[in-house]
Short mmCIF file of C-alpha atoms in Angstrom, two decimals:
data_model
loop_
_atom_site.label_atom_id
_atom_site.label_comp_id
_atom_site.label_asym_id
_atom_site.label_seq_id
_atom_site.Cartn_x
_atom_site.Cartn_y
_atom_site.Cartn_z
CA MET A 16 0.00 0.00 0.00
CA ASP A 17 1.26 3.47 -0.84
CA ILE A 18 2.36 6.01 1.72
CA SER A 19 2.04 9.78 1.54
CA PHE A 20 2.84 12.61 3.95
CA ALA A 21 2.35 16.36 3.91
CA LEU A 22 3.07 19.21 6.29
CA THR A 23 2.70 22.96 6.34
CA GLY A 24 5.25 25.49 7.53
CA LYS A 25 5.89 29.20 7.29
CA GLY A 26 4.59 30.02 3.82
CA TYR A 27 4.91 26.57 2.28
CA VAL A 28 3.48 23.05 2.10
CA ILE A 29 5.68 19.97 1.68
CA VAL A 30 4.08 16.94 0.05
CA ALA A 31 5.83 13.57 -0.10
CA ALA A 32 4.77 10.26 -1.61
CA ASP A 33 6.57 6.98 -2.14
CA THR A 34 7.39 6.04 -5.74
CA THR A 35 6.64 2.33 -5.89
CA ALA A 36 3.94 0.92 -8.09
CA ALA A 37 3.18 -2.55 -6.82
CA ARG A 38 0.85 -5.30 -7.89
CA SER A 39 0.22 -8.02 -5.33
CA ILE A 40 3.66 -8.86 -3.89
CA VAL A 41 5.59 -7.64 -6.92
CA LYS A 42 7.17 -4.22 -7.35
CA MET A 43 6.40 -3.24 -10.95
CA LYS A 44 8.04 0.19 -10.92
CA VAL A 45 10.13 2.24 -8.49
CA ASP A 46 10.00 5.73 -10.01
CA GLU A 47 6.28 6.43 -10.25
CA ASP A 48 5.35 10.07 -9.54
CA LYS A 49 2.21 10.05 -7.38
CA ILE A 50 2.07 13.82 -6.83
CA LYS A 51 0.24 15.82 -9.49
CA VAL A 52 0.82 19.52 -10.03
CA LEU A 53 -2.76 20.78 -10.53
CA SER A 54 -2.02 24.47 -11.00
CA PRO A 55 0.95 26.81 -10.44
CA HIS A 56 0.38 26.79 -6.67
CA LEU A 57 -1.45 23.50 -6.07
CA LEU A 58 -0.24 19.95 -5.42
CA MET A 59 -2.14 16.70 -4.99
CA ALA A 60 -0.72 13.41 -3.72
CA TYR A 61 -2.94 10.46 -4.56
CA SER A 62 -3.07 6.86 -3.38
CA GLY A 63 -5.52 3.98 -3.27
CA GLU A 64 -6.91 1.46 -5.74
CA PRO A 65 -4.55 1.16 -8.73
CA GLY A 66 -6.35 2.29 -11.86
CA ASP A 67 -8.79 4.49 -10.00
CA THR A 68 -5.96 6.67 -8.74
CA VAL A 69 -4.52 7.73 -12.10
CA GLN A 70 -7.94 7.96 -13.75
CA PHE A 71 -9.32 10.19 -11.00
CA ALA A 72 -6.15 12.29 -10.65
CA GLU A 73 -6.09 13.01 -14.39
CA TYR A 74 -9.80 13.91 -14.36
CA ILE A 75 -9.14 16.40 -11.54
CA GLU A 76 -5.96 17.72 -13.18
CA ARG A 77 -7.71 18.44 -16.48
CA ASN A 78 -10.76 20.08 -14.90
CA ILE A 79 -8.62 22.35 -12.71
CA ARG A 80 -6.61 23.22 -15.84
CA LEU A 81 -9.81 23.92 -17.79
CA TYR A 82 -10.98 26.28 -15.05
CA HIS A 83 -7.62 28.06 -15.21
CA ILE A 84 -7.84 28.48 -18.99
CA ARG A 85 -11.48 29.68 -18.91
CA ASN A 86 -11.04 32.15 -16.08
CA THR A 87 -7.39 33.22 -16.46
CA TYR A 88 -6.95 32.65 -12.73
CA ALA A 89 -6.62 29.21 -11.17
CA LEU A 90 -8.94 28.09 -8.36
CA ARG A 91 -7.58 28.99 -4.92
CA PRO A 92 -6.69 26.02 -2.68
CA PRO A 93 -9.86 26.04 -0.49
CA SER A 94 -12.15 26.16 -3.55
CA ALA A 95 -10.14 23.56 -5.46
CA ALA A 96 -10.13 21.20 -2.46
CA SER A 97 -13.85 21.71 -2.00
CA TRP A 98 -14.53 20.83 -5.63
CA ILE A 99 -12.28 17.77 -5.50
CA ARG A 100 -14.03 16.61 -2.32
CA ARG A 101 -17.41 17.01 -3.95
CA SER A 102 -16.28 14.91 -6.93
CA LEU A 103 -15.32 12.09 -4.55
CA ALA A 104 -18.48 12.43 -2.43
CA ASP A 105 -20.67 12.22 -5.54
CA SER A 106 -18.63 9.27 -6.80
CA LEU A 107 -19.12 7.45 -3.47
CA ARG A 108 -22.86 7.11 -4.07
CA SER A 109 -22.51 6.15 -7.74
CA ARG A 110 -22.53 2.65 -9.22
CA ARG A 111 -18.72 2.34 -9.21
CA PRO A 112 -17.04 4.73 -6.75
CA TYR A 113 -13.41 5.84 -7.04
CA ALA A 114 -11.28 4.49 -4.16
CA VAL A 115 -8.74 7.30 -4.00
CA ASN A 116 -7.21 9.06 -1.00
CA LEU A 117 -5.72 12.52 -1.43
CA LEU A 118 -3.53 15.13 0.18
CA VAL A 119 -4.13 18.51 -1.42
CA GLY A 120 -1.54 21.17 -0.61
CA GLY A 121 -1.51 24.67 -1.99
CA TYR A 122 -0.35 28.21 -1.48
CA ASP A 123 -3.00 30.90 -1.63
CA THR A 124 -1.40 33.79 -3.50
CA SER A 125 -4.20 36.19 -2.47
CA THR A 126 -3.96 35.74 1.29
CA HIS A 127 -0.35 34.48 1.30
CA THR A 128 -1.21 31.42 3.36
CA PRO A 129 -0.39 27.73 2.86
CA HIS A 130 -3.31 25.27 2.93
CA LEU A 131 -3.30 21.51 3.38
CA TYR A 132 -6.35 19.27 3.05
CA TRP A 133 -6.70 15.64 4.07
CA ILE A 134 -9.28 13.92 1.86
CA ASP A 135 -10.23 10.25 1.82
CA TYR A 136 -12.16 8.12 -0.68
CA LEU A 137 -15.46 8.75 1.12
CA GLY A 138 -15.15 12.47 0.49
CA THR A 139 -14.17 13.26 4.07
CA MET A 140 -12.23 16.52 4.04
CA SER A 141 -10.41 18.37 6.78
CA GLU A 142 -7.94 21.24 6.71
CA VAL A 143 -4.97 20.16 8.79
CA PRO A 144 -1.46 21.36 9.70
CA PHE A 145 0.00 17.96 8.74
CA ALA A 146 -1.40 14.73 7.33
CA ALA A 147 -0.58 11.22 6.15
CA HIS A 148 -2.26 8.41 4.24
CA GLY A 149 -1.53 4.69 4.24
CA TYR A 150 0.39 2.68 6.80
CA GLY A 151 2.82 5.62 7.19
CA ALA A 152 0.07 7.50 9.04
CA TYR A 153 0.30 5.15 12.03
CA PHE A 154 3.98 6.02 12.51
CA ALA A 155 4.18 9.60 11.29
CA LEU A 156 1.18 11.28 12.94
CA SER A 157 2.51 10.90 16.48
CA LEU A 158 5.94 12.14 15.35
CA LEU A 159 4.32 15.12 13.67
CA ASP A 160 2.26 15.84 16.83
CA ARG A 161 5.58 16.16 18.64
CA TYR A 162 7.79 17.90 16.06
CA HIS A 163 5.53 19.87 13.71
CA ASP A 164 5.94 23.64 13.86
CA PRO A 165 3.69 25.87 11.70
CA GLU A 166 6.39 28.58 11.84
CA ALA A 167 9.23 26.29 10.74
CA SER A 168 11.51 27.17 7.80
CA VAL A 169 11.68 24.90 4.74
CA GLU A 170 14.90 23.29 6.06
CA GLU A 171 13.26 22.53 9.43
CA GLY A 172 10.15 21.22 7.67
CA LEU A 173 12.24 18.86 5.55
CA ALA A 174 14.08 17.70 8.69
CA THR A 175 10.71 16.85 10.28
CA LEU A 176 9.67 14.99 7.13
CA ARG A 177 13.01 13.12 7.24
CA ARG A 178 12.16 11.94 10.78
CA CYS A 179 8.86 10.51 9.50
CA LEU A 180 10.49 8.71 6.56
CA ASP A 181 13.21 7.29 8.84
CA GLU A 182 10.65 6.02 11.33
CA VAL A 183 8.70 4.29 8.56
CA ALA A 184 11.95 2.80 7.21
CA LYS A 185 12.81 1.53 10.67
CA ARG A 186 9.48 0.09 11.82
CA LEU A 187 7.32 -0.79 8.82
CA VAL A 188 7.69 -4.33 7.44
CA VAL A 189 7.38 -3.35 3.78
CA THR A 190 9.37 -0.17 3.37
CA PRO A 191 9.27 1.98 0.25
CA GLU A 192 12.81 2.64 -0.96
CA LYS A 193 12.27 6.04 -2.53
CA TYR A 194 10.07 9.09 -2.03
CA LYS A 195 9.26 12.02 -4.25
CA VAL A 196 9.07 15.30 -2.36
CA LYS A 197 7.49 18.48 -3.71
CA ILE A 198 7.20 21.90 -2.13
CA VAL A 199 4.68 24.60 -2.98
CA ASP A 200 5.24 28.18 -1.80
CA LYS A 201 4.89 31.74 -3.12
CA ASP A 202 7.25 30.95 -6.03
CA GLY A 203 5.21 27.94 -7.15
CA VAL A 204 6.02 24.25 -7.15
CA ARG A 205 9.49 22.71 -6.97
CA GLU A 206 10.81 19.23 -6.41
CA VAL A 207 13.50 18.48 -3.85
CA GLU A 208 15.73 15.48 -3.29
CA ILE A 209 15.62 13.90 0.14
CA MET B 16 -18.18 -1.66 12.63
CA SER B 17 -21.05 0.73 12.04
CA ILE B 18 -20.85 3.48 9.44
CA MET B 19 -22.35 5.89 12.02
CA GLU B 20 -19.29 5.38 14.25
CA TYR B 21 -16.67 5.49 11.49
CA ASN B 22 -15.52 9.09 12.06
CA GLY B 23 -16.80 9.66 15.63
CA GLY B 24 -18.24 12.86 17.06
CA SER B 25 -21.14 14.01 19.23
CA VAL B 26 -23.55 16.94 19.53
CA ILE B 27 -25.89 18.11 22.29
CA ALA B 28 -28.49 20.91 22.47
CA MET B 29 -30.23 22.27 25.57
CA VAL B 30 -33.08 24.65 26.35
CA GLY B 31 -32.74 27.47 28.90
CA LYS B 32 -34.73 30.54 29.88
CA GLU B 33 -35.17 32.54 26.66
CA CYS B 34 -31.95 30.96 25.37
CA VAL B 35 -30.64 27.73 23.86
CA ALA B 36 -27.20 26.15 23.70
CA ILE B 37 -25.75 23.69 21.21
CA ALA B 38 -22.35 22.08 21.62
CA SER B 39 -20.16 19.55 19.83
CA ASP B 40 -16.75 17.94 20.09
CA LEU B 41 -14.06 18.65 17.48
CA ARG B 42 -12.68 15.21 16.68
CA LEU B 43 -12.42 13.71 13.22
CA GLY B 44 -11.15 10.16 13.18
CA ASN B 45 -10.81 7.10 11.01
CA GLN B 46 -12.10 4.55 13.50
CA ALA B 47 -9.51 4.68 16.31
CA LEU B 48 -7.00 6.86 14.42
CA GLY B 49 -7.39 10.58 15.08
CA ILE B 50 -7.10 12.75 11.95
CA SER B 51 -8.08 16.25 13.04
CA SER B 52 -8.82 18.04 16.31
CA ASN B 53 -10.55 20.92 14.55
CA PHE B 54 -13.43 19.37 12.65
CA GLN B 55 -16.49 21.54 13.15
CA LYS B 56 -19.90 19.87 13.22
CA ILE B 57 -22.11 22.86 14.10
CA PHE B 58 -23.09 25.36 11.41
CA PRO B 59 -25.14 28.56 11.47
CA MET B 60 -28.25 28.24 9.29
CA THR B 61 -29.74 31.68 10.03
CA ASP B 62 -28.82 34.33 12.61
CA ARG B 63 -30.65 32.34 15.29
CA ILE B 64 -30.75 28.72 14.07
CA TYR B 65 -27.72 26.46 14.49
CA LEU B 66 -27.47 22.92 13.14
CA GLY B 67 -25.22 20.17 14.46
CA LEU B 68 -24.39 17.28 12.13
CA PRO B 69 -22.78 14.29 13.87
CA GLY B 70 -22.24 11.13 11.85
CA LEU B 71 -20.30 10.21 8.72
CA ALA B 72 -17.92 13.13 8.02
CA THR B 73 -18.36 13.14 4.23
CA ASP B 74 -22.11 13.59 4.72
CA VAL B 75 -21.49 16.33 7.31
CA THR B 76 -19.88 18.44 4.58
CA THR B 77 -22.34 17.42 1.86
CA LEU B 78 -25.40 18.16 4.01
CA ARG B 79 -23.98 21.46 5.24
CA ASP B 80 -23.68 22.52 1.59
CA THR B 81 -27.16 21.16 0.77
CA PHE B 82 -28.78 23.13 3.59
CA ARG B 83 -26.91 26.29 2.65
CA TYR B 84 -28.31 25.93 -0.88
CA ARG B 85 -31.87 25.12 0.24
CA LEU B 86 -31.96 27.97 2.76
CA ASN B 87 -30.69 30.44 0.15
CA MET B 88 -33.48 29.28 -2.18
CA TYR B 89 -36.03 29.59 0.66
CA LYS B 90 -34.85 33.14 1.41
CA ILE B 91 -35.11 34.19 -2.24
CA LYS B 92 -38.60 32.71 -2.69
CA GLU B 93 -40.10 33.78 0.66
CA GLU B 94 -38.15 37.04 1.11
CA ARG B 95 -37.65 36.20 4.79
CA GLU B 96 -35.56 33.97 7.03
CA ILE B 97 -36.84 30.47 7.87
CA GLU B 98 -38.33 29.79 11.33
CA PRO B 99 -36.88 26.95 13.45
CA GLU B 100 -39.93 24.68 13.29
CA THR B 101 -40.13 25.02 9.50
CA PHE B 102 -36.41 24.36 9.34
CA ALA B 103 -36.84 21.14 11.35
CA HIS B 104 -39.26 19.92 8.71
CA LEU B 105 -36.85 20.94 5.93
CA VAL B 106 -34.16 18.85 7.64
CA SER B 107 -36.59 15.97 8.03
CA SER B 108 -37.69 15.93 4.39
CA THR B 109 -34.12 16.37 3.13
CA LEU B 110 -33.16 13.20 5.01
CA TYR B 111 -36.31 11.24 4.12
CA GLU B 112 -35.64 11.97 0.44
CA ARG B 113 -32.86 9.38 0.83
CA ARG B 114 -35.01 6.88 2.74
CA PHE B 115 -33.46 3.76 1.17
CA GLY B 116 -29.87 5.01 0.86
CA PRO B 117 -29.61 7.50 3.67
CA TRP B 118 -27.18 10.28 4.62
CA PHE B 119 -25.46 8.84 7.70
CA ILE B 120 -26.17 11.87 9.88
CA GLU B 121 -28.31 12.45 12.96
CA PRO B 122 -28.93 16.21 12.96
CA VAL B 123 -29.46 18.26 16.10
CA MET B 124 -30.79 21.80 15.83
CA ALA B 125 -31.22 24.70 18.22
CA GLY B 126 -32.76 28.10 17.68
CA LEU B 127 -35.05 30.83 18.87
CA GLU B 128 -38.57 30.97 17.48
CA LYS B 129 -40.36 34.29 17.01
CA THR B 130 -43.80 34.25 18.67
CA PRO B 131 -46.71 36.38 17.33
CA SER B 132 -46.21 38.75 20.30
CA GLY B 133 -42.67 39.43 19.11
CA ALA B 134 -40.94 37.52 21.92
CA TYR B 135 -38.49 34.67 21.34
CA LYS B 136 -39.18 31.08 22.38
CA PRO B 137 -36.39 28.49 22.65
CA PHE B 138 -36.53 25.62 20.17
CA ILE B 139 -34.53 22.41 19.95
CA ALA B 140 -35.04 19.29 17.88
CA ALA B 141 -33.20 16.26 16.60
CA THR B 142 -33.92 13.66 13.95
CA ASP B 143 -32.68 10.18 13.19
CA LEU B 144 -30.82 9.44 9.96
CA ILE B 145 -34.02 9.13 7.90
CA GLY B 146 -35.63 12.28 9.29
CA CYS B 147 -37.93 11.19 12.15
CA ILE B 148 -38.19 14.38 14.23
CA ASN B 149 -37.87 14.51 18.01
CA PHE B 150 -39.14 17.83 19.40
CA ALA B 151 -37.79 17.87 22.94
CA LYS B 152 -38.57 20.33 25.73
CA ASP B 153 -35.32 19.82 27.65
CA PHE B 154 -32.31 18.51 25.70
CA VAL B 155 -31.41 16.41 22.67
CA VAL B 156 -28.24 14.39 22.00
CA ALA B 157 -26.69 12.55 19.06
CA GLY B 158 -23.44 10.95 17.98
CA THR B 159 -21.11 8.24 19.26
CA ALA B 160 -21.31 9.49 22.87
CA SER B 161 -25.11 9.83 22.84
CA SER B 162 -25.69 7.19 25.51
CA LYS B 163 -23.24 8.94 27.87
CA LEU B 164 -24.65 12.38 27.01
CA PHE B 165 -28.14 11.21 27.98
CA GLY B 166 -26.90 10.12 31.40
CA VAL B 167 -24.95 13.27 32.24
CA ALA B 168 -27.59 15.63 30.82
CA GLU B 169 -30.31 13.85 32.79
CA GLY B 170 -28.35 14.56 35.95
CA LEU B 171 -27.25 18.15 35.30
CA TRP B 172 -30.05 19.82 33.34
CA GLU B 173 -32.82 21.75 35.07
CA PRO B 174 -35.60 23.97 33.71
CA ASP B 175 -35.27 27.73 33.11
CA LEU B 176 -31.49 28.07 33.32
CA GLU B 177 -30.12 31.59 32.74
CA PRO B 178 -27.79 31.90 29.69
CA GLU B 179 -24.47 31.61 31.57
CA ASP B 180 -25.76 28.71 33.71
CA LEU B 181 -27.03 26.98 30.58
CA PHE B 182 -23.62 27.40 28.96
CA GLU B 183 -21.90 25.80 31.95
CA THR B 184 -24.42 22.93 32.11
CA CYS B 185 -24.13 22.23 28.39
CA ALA B 186 -20.33 22.51 28.32
CA GLN B 187 -19.80 20.28 31.36
CA THR B 188 -22.30 17.70 30.10
CA LEU B 189 -20.48 17.41 26.77
CA LEU B 190 -16.96 17.49 28.19
CA ASN B 191 -17.67 14.78 30.77
CA ALA B 192 -19.65 12.56 28.39
CA VAL B 193 -17.01 12.57 25.64
CA ASP B 194 -14.29 11.62 28.14
CA ARG B 195 -16.04 8.25 28.41
CA ASP B 196 -16.18 7.82 24.63
CA ALA B 197 -13.09 6.93 22.60
CA TYR B 198 -14.56 8.26 19.34
CA SER B 199 -15.53 11.72 20.60
CA GLY B 200 -13.58 14.51 22.27
CA TRP B 201 -10.32 16.27 21.25
CA GLY B 202 -11.75 19.69 22.22
CA ALA B 203 -15.23 21.13 22.00
CA GLU B 204 -17.21 24.19 21.01
CA VAL B 205 -20.39 25.67 22.46
CA TYR B 206 -22.85 28.10 20.89
CA LEU B 207 -25.05 30.04 23.30
CA ILE B 208 -28.00 31.64 21.49
CA THR B 209 -29.87 34.46 23.22
CA LYS B 210 -32.33 36.94 21.74
CA ASP B 211 -29.77 39.70 21.20
CA LYS B 212 -26.56 37.78 20.62
CA VAL B 213 -24.88 34.46 19.89
CA ILE B 214 -21.76 33.58 21.86
CA LYS B 215 -19.35 30.96 20.50
CA ARG B 216 -16.81 29.49 22.87
CA THR B 217 -14.11 26.96 22.01
CA LEU B 218 -13.19 24.64 24.87
CA LYS B 219 -10.06 22.65 25.55
CA GLY B 220 -10.62 19.01 26.36
CA ARG B 221 -8.63 15.90 27.18
CA MET B 222 -6.48 14.88 24.20
CA ASP B 223 -6.63 11.14 24.76
#
């Protein structure tokens, strides 16, 4: 099962997701990017049922892009997250629901604030200072309770993320070998090596 | 595992003397795993009607949006704000619409009703997940800690409490009931509705 983390800091959101694509007990791929860049200041990490994930993520990506093209301005993080949540909530009561869990992180360029949303496949949404999906959540959330600082610099934020990844590497039976880490702040999205 | 207990959370509403109070916890969980300690379940519907939505968290958000839409439509058509009793029936029919595939929510509402003489009368009500209304004269409870809330409220509540006494009764009832429930807690908030103002207070609670 895939693991994703995200945390906010002073003017930024860090989103991390493992890069393995597995089927049953076999690793099929070790460099899969599971974090989509939805708009210049919006990131979305997705995990869940293989097939559903990519299909749903691309549907969201294209609709957010369409909104951007039609209106010149992209949706701000709270509105985008709200629309994504609604898509999942509607899907839940359809004939074949998407089983996709999301972490949506963005930087609001109007209010200069970072936003992070925890969304699950039921359409449950909550704005949170830090979040995790998958088995990683059981290890990382308590660490983040202890070490997360909303006023932390990017370096400190990455150090906190490092702690989470190390704990997962130490204690989880099936450990992902690589993570992709993306940061969104006032300058937009960038990828960092960790 | 019941779908009503999947995310946890509880709400209580109480009647006082020319005032009402409605309170909820702030936990959002995934079964035993806590996700957020700031998940609001009480929403203002009009200036003097508040609605609490404990139950499945996805439906909390969906129903909040549905009621916002329906109340906006009501206001445009009627050119006035809805009255609490009418609102209770709107809640009821919204839920009964989904009789055979329900929203997993047990709403609790509190408000002040305008009487023909121009005075305000306290109003509370709750429904089950398919919209069966319970108009209570004292207090209503819902959510994962409902059984505990009933017990504490039964012991603490008395008729004609003044606003500040009602606040204390409601807050203590909730705080002590959710401490005995693993799926509720992680902080609380209380709305005290009186004829000239609404006071919102956020409470700290045990974090275990």
